[in-house]
Amino acid sequence: MANKKSSIYQPLTESDAIALAKRLQLFDEKSQLTCNEIGDGNLNLVFRVVNSENNESVIIKQALPYAKVVGESWPLTLDRSRIETNALIKQSEFVPNLVPKVYYSDEALAITIMEDLSHLQIARAALIDGKNLPLLSKHIGEFLGKTLFYTSDYGLDQHYKKELVKQFINPDLCKITEDLVFTDPFFNHDTNEYEAELQPDVDQIWEDQALKLEVAKLKHLFLTKAEALVHGDLHTGSIFADETETKVIDPEFAYFGPIGFDIGQVFANLLLNALSKDTEKQDILFDHIEETWEVFVAEFSKAWKEDAIETFASVEGYLEYVLSEIFEESVGFAGCEVIRRTIGLARVADIEGIEPKEKRLLTKQLALQVGSELIKNRKSIKTPKEIKNYTKQPVNF
Ligand code: SR1
Ligand code: MG
């Protein structure tokens, strides 16, 4: 049930956040603490509490009982805070170097207190600024390979996995994805938003029955395929990075879903950044897409060979079959994400920031075309290199 508030829940103010940090003795008793609410995401309050004497800091993240991006008219469960805390803790078992440390959590207040990563930049912003983030895909491939293998039936005691599936039932946040990624952009729905000039291209999507049939199949996978504990919202805005470090944040959408969903979101958001760039600057992004996949395959395969608990794991061809299914699904999910980030409710700065408008419209037209083709052709696309080919075609008018 959405919007179930405990009696002690209330949204924190900046001074409440300082009082909480003091009460929990997160800093020395005599510290001079300052606090700013720095949340710029769609859903939560994010307080940065700093000891002004030595600059030590923590982040206090609090879920609001509604979606901040829309307002109180869109109620949202506070339980996502419990999901986020537990997902961070679970992921840290496999990739402690790639997620923020959790210091404290309180389900009733819907808060998670964690490591401050303000020395890093959100990857989306860094890529828009033209930074290369040379280790981004190596780290993300490792994050994907380890977290997804070790929470799947291939790498985790299958009885215990079912217990975990129960703990990570996340219906409200899944519903957001079911609607915003897999449904609304493919119909005339009032959450969609795009320039009037794009209407013919959008109509083409809405009228394309072959495309809709494929989206229906992908949506059904998202609804039913409890393959591994996925992050569930792994776009470049959920990654902090610099030249040497990468941290994956915000797993409030985590649930047991298809492995390819996380990979597809990574592909799509790198692809959207590539589309926003002039041709000579695109290769770095396509290289990141390729390396993400290669490192994922290497990590997943290593874990499979060393730690698989599934009796059939040693059967010749099984790992290769699983990887090819994951790739096909990743490509399809990437297509859905590209389309929703172009015309749906939660669009991305990479594309929205393109000026002048004519250039932005051309990029959006290409994005819609690429997204549709990835979805429809996913069975015949066998390598991440081939994804790039679809971006080289002229836009159909
Ligand atoms: C109402 S939430 C909109 C989007 O923001 C989140 O980060 C997810 O991507 C969601 O689809
Ligand atoms: Mg988020």
XYZ file of C-alpha atoms and ligand atoms in Angstrom:
409
model
C 0.000 0.000 0.000
C 1.437 3.364 -0.967
C 1.972 6.169 1.502
C 1.821 4.174 4.724
C 3.328 6.543 7.277
C 4.376 5.512 10.774
C 3.198 7.805 13.553
C 6.736 9.017 14.237
C 7.554 9.744 10.620
C 8.023 13.343 9.644
C 10.153 14.935 6.950
C 13.374 16.252 8.452
C 14.474 19.859 8.287
C 18.150 20.818 8.096
C 18.227 21.475 11.842
C 16.489 18.125 12.523
C 19.239 16.441 10.494
C 21.922 18.110 12.631
C 20.094 17.117 15.824
C 19.864 13.523 14.591
C 23.586 13.394 13.728
C 24.355 14.686 17.242
C 21.967 12.267 18.935
C 23.549 9.361 17.079
C 27.022 10.657 18.013
C 28.154 10.521 14.407
C 30.604 13.347 15.177
C 32.639 14.441 18.215
C 30.474 15.970 20.894
C 31.796 19.524 20.443
C 31.698 19.573 16.651
C 30.211 22.582 14.881
C 27.819 21.008 12.412
C 26.294 22.598 9.317
C 23.704 21.045 7.047
C 22.327 21.594 3.544
C 19.539 19.739 1.796
C 21.181 18.891 -1.543
C 18.698 16.413 -3.075
C 18.233 17.028 -6.777
C 16.718 13.644 -7.640
C 13.097 12.818 -8.293
C 12.085 11.266 -4.985
C 13.971 11.975 -1.736
C 15.429 14.493 0.678
C 19.232 14.365 0.903
C 20.971 16.188 3.757
C 24.733 16.739 3.855
C 25.901 17.241 7.428
C 29.429 18.628 7.772
C 31.711 19.196 10.729
C 32.995 22.661 9.812
C 36.205 22.202 11.817
C 37.610 19.213 9.918
C 35.168 18.819 6.988
C 34.114 15.313 8.066
C 30.661 14.679 6.661
C 27.802 12.227 6.270
C 24.730 11.983 4.063
C 21.288 11.552 5.619
C 18.851 10.415 2.970
C 15.146 10.414 3.768
C 12.315 9.078 1.640
C 9.291 11.351 1.257
C 5.817 9.794 1.220
C 5.300 11.093 -2.332
C 7.325 11.530 -5.542
C 9.099 14.876 -5.224
C 9.282 15.224 -9.014
C 5.457 15.324 -9.267
C 4.283 16.397 -5.797
C 1.972 15.111 -3.076
C -0.549 13.969 -5.685
C 1.754 10.979 -6.366
C 1.941 9.053 -3.055
C 4.848 6.667 -2.700
C 5.761 4.064 -0.126
C 8.387 4.887 2.505
C 9.389 1.219 2.408
C 11.798 2.092 -0.404
C 14.164 3.394 2.261
C 14.355 -0.093 3.853
C 14.885 -1.580 0.388
C 17.692 0.891 -0.363
C 19.485 0.252 2.935
C 19.236 -3.519 2.568
C 20.312 -3.431 -1.075
C 23.389 -1.341 -0.229
C 24.278 -3.769 2.545
C 23.756 -6.807 0.298
C 25.758 -5.283 -2.584
C 28.588 -4.389 -0.199
C 29.068 -8.123 0.464
C 30.269 -8.483 -3.141
C 31.591 -5.040 -4.141
C 32.369 -3.081 -0.950
C 34.586 -0.749 -2.995
C 31.770 0.223 -5.372
C 28.926 1.270 -3.037
C 28.650 3.870 -0.255
C 29.117 2.629 3.313
C 25.914 2.556 5.367
C 26.356 3.928 8.913
C 22.808 3.783 10.257
C 19.212 3.361 9.166
C 15.767 3.879 10.676
C 12.791 2.297 8.954
C 10.172 4.370 10.782
C 11.836 7.644 9.819
C 12.663 6.215 6.369
C 16.285 7.315 6.628
C 19.618 5.875 5.592
C 22.793 7.510 6.847
C 25.750 6.851 4.624
C 29.145 7.834 3.362
C 29.363 11.282 1.786
C 30.605 10.972 -1.801
C 30.630 14.684 -2.599
C 34.270 14.483 -3.690
C 32.952 12.583 -6.732
C 30.669 13.818 -9.501
C 27.448 12.270 -10.758
C 28.522 10.319 -13.869
C 25.777 11.840 -16.039
C 27.007 15.358 -15.265
C 30.653 14.348 -15.731
C 29.922 12.770 -19.129
C 27.926 15.838 -20.199
C 30.958 17.931 -19.196
C 33.065 15.785 -21.546
C 35.008 13.913 -18.878
C 36.139 10.421 -19.882
C 35.807 8.618 -16.531
C 38.371 6.034 -17.691
C 37.476 3.380 -15.088
C 33.700 3.787 -15.253
C 32.917 0.751 -17.400
C 35.482 -1.482 -15.704
C 33.915 -0.711 -12.325
C 30.322 -0.929 -13.536
C 31.052 -4.234 -15.304
C 32.474 -5.552 -12.033
C 29.472 -4.254 -10.068
C 27.083 -5.951 -12.487
C 29.006 -9.222 -12.781
C 29.399 -9.746 -9.037
C 26.128 -8.410 -7.618
C 24.021 -10.131 -10.267
C 25.794 -13.507 -10.190
C 25.961 -13.821 -6.399
C 22.280 -12.960 -5.914
C 21.067 -15.311 -8.660
C 20.092 -18.980 -8.513
C 23.428 -19.727 -10.170
C 25.470 -18.355 -7.269
C 23.244 -18.289 -4.190
C 21.675 -21.057 -2.125
C 18.341 -21.396 -3.877
C 16.333 -21.722 -0.671
C 17.946 -18.587 0.810
C 17.423 -16.759 -2.473
C 13.667 -17.203 -2.078
C 13.911 -15.611 1.392
C 15.720 -12.672 -0.194
C 13.123 -12.370 -2.950
C 10.550 -11.907 -0.178
C 12.620 -9.200 1.546
C 12.999 -7.280 -1.688
C 9.379 -7.287 -2.840
C 9.108 -3.671 -4.038
C 5.707 -3.276 -5.732
C 5.364 0.524 -5.706
C 8.765 1.253 -7.196
C 8.388 -1.589 -9.706
C 5.047 -0.072 -10.716
C 6.803 3.211 -11.523
C 9.118 1.338 -13.897
C 6.289 -0.770 -15.333
C 4.449 2.463 -16.167
C 7.196 4.941 -17.003
C 9.606 2.609 -18.828
C 7.414 -0.129 -20.265
C 3.951 1.334 -20.823
C 3.279 5.074 -20.935
C 5.802 6.041 -23.666
C 4.199 3.512 -26.017
C 0.694 4.976 -25.645
C -0.847 8.446 -25.611
C -0.426 8.917 -21.869
C -0.375 12.185 -19.960
C 2.961 11.434 -18.268
C 4.688 11.770 -21.662
C 6.342 15.056 -22.553
C 8.046 16.104 -25.780
C 8.220 18.920 -28.303
C 5.161 19.243 -30.605
C 7.444 18.810 -33.646
C 8.165 15.227 -32.519
C 4.519 14.153 -32.792
C 4.942 12.322 -36.152
C 7.833 10.295 -34.711
C 5.910 9.567 -31.536
C 2.859 8.539 -33.599
C 5.074 6.114 -35.472
C 5.958 4.455 -32.147
C 2.361 4.368 -30.936
C 1.196 2.837 -34.239
C 3.966 0.246 -34.510
C 2.219 -2.976 -33.464
C 5.335 -5.108 -34.037
C 7.271 -2.838 -31.672
C 4.512 -2.926 -29.058
C 4.422 -6.716 -29.140
C 8.154 -6.800 -28.348
C 7.776 -4.206 -25.574
C 4.963 -6.310 -24.101
C 7.342 -9.296 -23.963
C 10.084 -7.223 -22.294
C 7.605 -5.784 -19.787
C 6.488 -9.305 -18.946
C 10.107 -10.284 -18.266
C 10.409 -7.301 -15.925
C 7.188 -8.363 -14.180
C 8.060 -12.029 -13.768
C 11.729 -12.945 -14.180
C 13.095 -12.984 -10.615
C 16.612 -13.790 -11.800
C 18.821 -11.734 -9.459
C 18.755 -8.750 -7.092
C 18.895 -5.937 -9.627
C 19.675 -2.330 -8.731
C 16.570 -1.411 -10.689
C 17.478 2.181 -11.652
C 21.060 1.971 -12.869
C 21.249 5.060 -15.049
C 24.256 7.397 -15.033
C 22.524 9.597 -12.445
C 22.812 6.675 -9.995
C 26.601 6.569 -10.287
C 29.192 8.800 -8.635
C 32.620 8.756 -10.291
C 35.921 10.456 -10.981
C 39.134 9.363 -12.698
C 39.852 6.609 -10.198
C 36.724 5.843 -8.163
C 33.178 4.723 -8.943
C 30.264 4.279 -6.529
C 26.790 3.016 -7.379
C 24.118 4.765 -5.312
C 20.321 4.901 -4.925
C 19.179 1.252 -5.145
C 15.673 2.102 -3.904
C 14.187 0.395 -7.001
C 15.997 -2.869 -6.150
C 14.003 -6.097 -6.498
C 14.533 -9.572 -7.944
C 14.276 -9.019 -11.678
C 15.984 -9.821 -14.964
C 19.767 -9.380 -14.986
C 19.562 -7.653 -18.357
C 17.485 -4.823 -16.902
C 20.464 -3.288 -15.065
C 22.797 -3.855 -18.000
C 20.284 -2.402 -20.454
C 19.887 0.763 -18.385
C 23.664 1.234 -18.353
C 23.859 0.682 -22.135
C 20.966 3.077 -22.769
C 22.216 5.945 -20.671
C 25.718 5.719 -22.180
C 24.091 5.573 -25.602
C 21.980 8.659 -24.895
C 25.111 10.537 -23.894
C 26.808 9.362 -27.122
C 23.849 10.598 -29.185
C 24.160 14.013 -27.543
C 27.774 14.344 -28.717
C 29.394 15.171 -32.062
C 30.568 12.047 -33.914
C 34.255 12.417 -33.073
C 33.434 12.414 -29.350
C 31.125 9.392 -29.399
C 33.688 6.595 -29.437
C 34.551 6.950 -25.751
C 30.907 6.210 -24.909
C 30.680 3.238 -27.262
C 33.943 1.945 -25.798
C 32.352 2.231 -22.337
C 29.341 0.208 -23.560
C 31.629 -2.505 -24.940
C 33.846 -2.594 -21.869
C 30.862 -2.732 -19.504
C 29.673 -5.860 -21.301
C 33.142 -7.428 -21.555
C 33.911 -6.910 -17.866
C 30.438 -8.106 -16.880
C 30.988 -11.309 -18.906
C 34.472 -11.818 -17.428
C 33.301 -11.304 -13.820
C 30.105 -13.330 -14.208
C 32.004 -16.184 -15.936
C 34.778 -16.200 -13.312
C 32.211 -16.319 -10.514
C 30.294 -19.071 -12.360
C 33.422 -21.193 -12.759
C 34.584 -20.702 -9.171
C 31.369 -20.473 -7.167
C 28.330 -21.738 -9.079
C 26.071 -23.815 -6.839
C 23.665 -24.873 -9.577
C 24.254 -28.561 -10.411
C 23.877 -27.933 -14.143
C 26.506 -25.169 -14.151
C 29.199 -27.484 -15.470
C 27.095 -28.595 -18.434
C 28.813 -27.513 -21.630
C 27.134 -24.532 -23.234
C 24.951 -23.551 -20.250
C 26.969 -20.449 -19.253
C 27.135 -19.349 -22.903
C 23.359 -19.807 -23.244
C 22.693 -17.751 -20.099
C 25.015 -14.964 -21.262
C 23.427 -14.786 -24.684
C 19.917 -14.575 -23.158
C 21.135 -11.817 -20.845
C 22.646 -9.893 -23.754
C 19.513 -10.138 -25.877
C 17.362 -8.919 -22.999
C 19.828 -6.132 -22.162
C 19.566 -4.801 -25.720
C 15.763 -4.847 -25.575
C 15.634 -3.155 -22.170
C 18.131 -0.570 -23.431
C 15.755 0.251 -26.278
C 12.849 0.806 -23.858
C 15.018 3.034 -21.648
C 16.210 5.118 -24.623
C 12.617 5.728 -25.715
C 11.303 6.596 -22.248
C 14.231 8.967 -21.560
C 13.382 10.754 -24.831
C 9.609 11.253 -24.575
C 8.578 10.035 -21.105
C 8.219 11.671 -17.700
C 11.854 11.389 -16.577
C 13.964 12.647 -19.446
C 17.699 13.232 -19.279
C 19.877 16.325 -19.279
C 22.211 14.796 -21.895
C 19.464 15.144 -24.524
C 17.311 17.931 -23.038
C 20.384 20.184 -22.877
C 21.114 20.035 -26.619
C 20.917 23.437 -28.317
C 19.743 24.673 -30.736
C 16.312 23.122 -30.768
C 16.647 21.770 -34.331
C 19.664 19.739 -33.282
C 17.833 18.478 -30.191
C 14.857 17.390 -32.310
C 17.097 15.508 -34.744
C 18.820 13.766 -31.832
C 15.479 12.805 -30.290
C 14.240 11.473 -33.630
C 17.373 9.349 -33.922
C 17.010 8.192 -30.306
C 13.430 7.024 -30.941
C 14.522 5.212 -34.068
C 17.524 3.564 -32.360
C 15.417 2.601 -29.331
C 12.764 0.958 -31.532
C 15.328 -0.939 -33.570
C 17.162 -2.236 -30.518
C 13.870 -3.599 -29.211
C 12.779 -5.169 -32.489
C 16.189 -6.500 -33.588
C 17.518 -7.629 -30.209
C 17.613 -11.309 -31.223
C 19.952 -10.638 -34.127
C 22.243 -8.178 -32.301
C 25.026 -10.313 -30.879
C 27.697 -7.844 -29.731
C 27.718 -4.374 -28.165
C 29.690 -3.124 -31.202
C 26.564 -3.640 -33.326
C 24.605 -1.207 -31.126
C 26.766 1.592 -32.506
C 25.759 0.770 -36.100
C 22.158 1.720 -35.385
C 23.223 5.252 -34.455
C 24.839 5.814 -37.841
C 21.655 5.682 -39.864
C 19.970 8.772 -41.296
C 16.902 9.912 -39.393
C 13.636 8.997 -41.184
C 11.312 11.931 -41.632
C 8.672 9.340 -10.419
S 10.253 8.708 -10.474
C 10.852 8.992 -12.089
C 12.119 8.282 -12.388
O 13.128 8.654 -11.452
C 13.788 7.506 -10.957
O 15.158 7.741 -10.872
C 13.435 6.398 -11.911
O 14.290 6.358 -13.041
C 12.054 6.769 -12.278
O 11.594 6.148 -13.451
Mg 17.341 7.562 -7.995
